Amino acid sequence: MRSKELVVKRFWSTTGVVALTGALLLTSAPTASADYVRDKQWVIDVINFKKVWAESQGEGVTVAVVDTGVDGSHPDLTGQVLKGMDVTGSGDAQNDTNGHGTGMASLIAGHGHGTNNSEGVIGLAPKAKILPIKASSTGDDYRDDQWAEGVRYAVDQGADVINLSFGGSSTSPDPEATEAIKYALQHNVVVVSGTGNDGTAGLEYPAKLPGVVAVGAVDESLKVWKNSNFGPGVTLTAPGVNIARADTSEASGYAEGSGVSDATAYVSAAAALVRAKYPDLTAGQVINRLIKSATFLDHDVKKVPDEEYGYGIIRPYAALTRDIPKGPKQGPLAQSAPSTSTNSGTASDDDSTSQAKKKKKKSSSGSILLIAGIAAVVVVIGIAAVVIRSRRNGGNGGPGSGGGTPPAGTGYPPQPPTGYQPYPNTPPSQGYPAPPGQSPQHPNPYAQQPPHQGQ
């Protein structure tokens, strides 16, 4: 049994001072800034938070953040954080000396502060409640038995969504961790995790477990982040690069980082928005709505789900407003597991297929690969015909909009732990940089390109 060992790690976010001017691919003329931290939140303009909030703000929904704890005294989170539980036995769930858990909570349910809450970090679901589950004191020591206990506690406390911003190796977790995820799914809870911050093929656990929403990250240009893990099983992608967030480990109270952790938090927030507006939907049907409202913009995606984008980039407003059939109660991810059936049209191993796609390595499979390739072409042609017909039909959009979306894998990653090698080129969080002046505002790229499914 590995339950007494450190088997899970937090995904460190790439942080540091990055000059936005000249570094962003989507910019517009700078405008006067009331608050530097708020201006740094480029996601606000891209997703158009205000438009989303006209439909839902996450009222009545509880999101459990299994992480390093959540500091409920942070000015952007006052009144949002419940008591929670410290499964490490070392203290209070609201004692977050690391800052990562507080950061994730701020992206989900931060309400800002100051006049009209115009300062600080604003979350995508600012009226949702946060249930903090402290599963690590340092961000490096997530034990399977402990975070599994935290997941079960969250379920028993009535959490509607569980955010898991940590990940481990490609080997399976202990049975109690797997059973805890099953317990959450059986009790109608949306579980969200990340693909990993290595930029390589293969999802990590717990994101890889069946039924978990596996999230990758996109940058300001809405292209997949270079360090976002990919492969069969990616469910959705969301903003995760140069993200301003709360961080009580810093003197300023804020930090900026990049990673699938942040993307995961935004998907959890989107799930909270849908659960608030459509309380009659099951967890699976909430995921179905997120999937069928997602978009690929103008990215060249040949097959859905894609190994990098999954079913696409989240569109919270579309998820809240489109006419999407409920679909089966279990949703599209039930019974799902990574397999060659969700591969991108080749007959090679899942991971080697993805690696060939990303690294463009030559294959040496010889005649066997050639024969398999011919068979794959036949399959791809058939799939293409279905996709083309679906695009022409428009309407409810999304893969398999009539109900049974093909099974997809799961997973999403957060930040790294002690005792494990940190992900390459991903240093720990640093303090928020001093305001250099004004920063650019960003246009809404969602409005610039049609989604992949006819709306």
PDB file of N, CA, C and O in Angstrom, residues 25 77 106 110 117 174 189 241 255 274 285 323 333 347 369 385 389 425:
ATOM      1  N   LEU A  25      -0.948  38.452 -27.652  1.00  0.00           N
ATOM      2  CA  LEU A  25      -1.323  38.363 -29.056  1.00  0.00           C
ATOM      3  C   LEU A  25      -2.696  38.972 -29.310  1.00  0.00           C
ATOM      4  O   LEU A  25      -3.068  39.204 -30.446  1.00  0.00           O
ATOM      5  N   LEU A  77     -12.229  37.357  -0.688  1.00  0.00           N
ATOM      6  CA  LEU A  77     -12.962  36.125  -0.401  1.00  0.00           C
ATOM      7  C   LEU A  77     -13.788  36.189   0.887  1.00  0.00           C
ATOM      8  O   LEU A  77     -14.400  35.190   1.267  1.00  0.00           O
ATOM      9  N   SER A 106     -10.048  32.067  -5.378  1.00  0.00           N
ATOM     10  CA  SER A 106     -10.310  33.424  -5.869  1.00  0.00           C
ATOM     11  C   SER A 106     -10.738  33.426  -7.332  1.00  0.00           C
ATOM     12  O   SER A 106     -11.568  34.244  -7.740  1.00  0.00           O
ATOM     13  N   GLY A 110     -13.995  34.586  -6.119  1.00  0.00           N
ATOM     14  CA  GLY A 110     -13.557  35.877  -5.618  1.00  0.00           C
ATOM     15  C   GLY A 110     -14.558  36.963  -5.964  1.00  0.00           C
ATOM     16  O   GLY A 110     -15.146  36.954  -7.043  1.00  0.00           O
ATOM     17  N   ASN A 117     -16.568  46.846  -5.484  1.00  0.00           N
ATOM     18  CA  ASN A 117     -15.740  45.641  -5.686  1.00  0.00           C
ATOM     19  C   ASN A 117     -14.893  45.727  -6.948  1.00  0.00           C
ATOM     20  O   ASN A 117     -14.671  44.733  -7.642  1.00  0.00           O
ATOM     21  N   ASP A 174      -4.028   4.957  -5.106  1.00  0.00           N
ATOM     22  CA  ASP A 174      -4.488   3.888  -4.225  1.00  0.00           C
ATOM     23  C   ASP A 174      -5.992   3.673  -4.395  1.00  0.00           C
ATOM     24  O   ASP A 174      -6.718   4.588  -4.798  1.00  0.00           O
ATOM     25  N   VAL A 189     -21.946  14.730  -7.991  1.00  0.00           N
ATOM     26  CA  VAL A 189     -20.995  15.830  -7.856  1.00  0.00           C
ATOM     27  C   VAL A 189     -20.121  15.915  -9.107  1.00  0.00           C
ATOM     28  O   VAL A 189     -19.651  14.897  -9.613  1.00  0.00           O
ATOM     29  N   VAL A 241      -2.931  30.856 -18.506  1.00  0.00           N
ATOM     30  CA  VAL A 241      -1.611  31.468 -18.678  1.00  0.00           C
ATOM     31  C   VAL A 241      -1.650  32.931 -18.242  1.00  0.00           C
ATOM     32  O   VAL A 241      -2.581  33.667 -18.595  1.00  0.00           O
ATOM     33  N   ALA A 255      -0.549  37.099  -6.728  1.00  0.00           N
ATOM     34  CA  ALA A 255       0.534  36.553  -7.543  1.00  0.00           C
ATOM     35  C   ALA A 255      -0.014  36.324  -8.940  1.00  0.00           C
ATOM     36  O   ALA A 255      -1.223  36.401  -9.174  1.00  0.00           O
ATOM     37  N   VAL A 274     -23.531  26.773 -14.150  1.00  0.00           N
ATOM     38  CA  VAL A 274     -24.581  25.939 -14.759  1.00  0.00           C
ATOM     39  C   VAL A 274     -25.432  25.288 -13.679  1.00  0.00           C
ATOM     40  O   VAL A 274     -26.670  25.243 -13.790  1.00  0.00           O
ATOM     41  N   GLN A 285     -25.183  15.769 -16.690  1.00  0.00           N
ATOM     42  CA  GLN A 285     -25.847  16.678 -17.631  1.00  0.00           C
ATOM     43  C   GLN A 285     -25.228  18.068 -17.605  1.00  0.00           C
ATOM     44  O   GLN A 285     -25.232  18.772 -18.618  1.00  0.00           O
ATOM     45  N   ASP A 323     -29.747  26.159 -26.357  1.00  0.00           N
ATOM     46  CA  ASP A 323     -30.782  25.135 -26.261  1.00  0.00           C
ATOM     47  C   ASP A 323     -30.114  23.774 -26.434  1.00  0.00           C
ATOM     48  O   ASP A 323     -29.910  23.295 -27.546  1.00  0.00           O
ATOM     49  N   LEU A 333     -19.255  11.435 -19.752  1.00  0.00           N
ATOM     50  CA  LEU A 333     -18.016  10.889 -19.213  1.00  0.00           C
ATOM     51  C   LEU A 333     -18.213   9.631 -18.389  1.00  0.00           C
ATOM     52  O   LEU A 333     -17.245   9.002 -17.972  1.00  0.00           O
ATOM     53  N   ALA A 347      -3.258   3.713 -35.333  1.00  0.00           N
ATOM     54  CA  ALA A 347      -3.408   2.441 -34.645  1.00  0.00           C
ATOM     55  C   ALA A 347      -2.315   2.203 -33.630  1.00  0.00           C
ATOM     56  O   ALA A 347      -2.168   1.115 -33.115  1.00  0.00           O
ATOM     57  N   LEU A 369       1.976  -0.859 -39.141  1.00  0.00           N
ATOM     58  CA  LEU A 369       1.435   0.490 -39.015  1.00  0.00           C
ATOM     59  C   LEU A 369       0.748   0.908 -40.301  1.00  0.00           C
ATOM     60  O   LEU A 369      -0.284   1.564 -40.289  1.00  0.00           O
ATOM     61  N   ALA A 385     -17.610  12.355 -42.345  1.00  0.00           N
ATOM     62  CA  ALA A 385     -18.936  12.544 -42.949  1.00  0.00           C
ATOM     63  C   ALA A 385     -19.958  12.926 -41.900  1.00  0.00           C
ATOM     64  O   ALA A 385     -20.807  13.789 -42.097  1.00  0.00           O
ATOM     65  N   ARG A 389     -21.932  16.530 -41.579  1.00  0.00           N
ATOM     66  CA  ARG A 389     -23.395  16.586 -41.532  1.00  0.00           C
ATOM     67  C   ARG A 389     -23.858  17.348 -40.298  1.00  0.00           C
ATOM     68  O   ARG A 389     -24.784  18.139 -40.331  1.00  0.00           O
ATOM     69  N   ASN A 425      10.707  23.820 -16.110  1.00  0.00           N
ATOM     70  CA  ASN A 425      10.442  25.236 -16.384  1.00  0.00           C
ATOM     71  C   ASN A 425       9.218  25.759 -15.667  1.00  0.00           C
ATOM     72  O   ASN A 425       8.513  26.614 -16.180  1.00  0.00           O
TER      73      ASN A 425
END
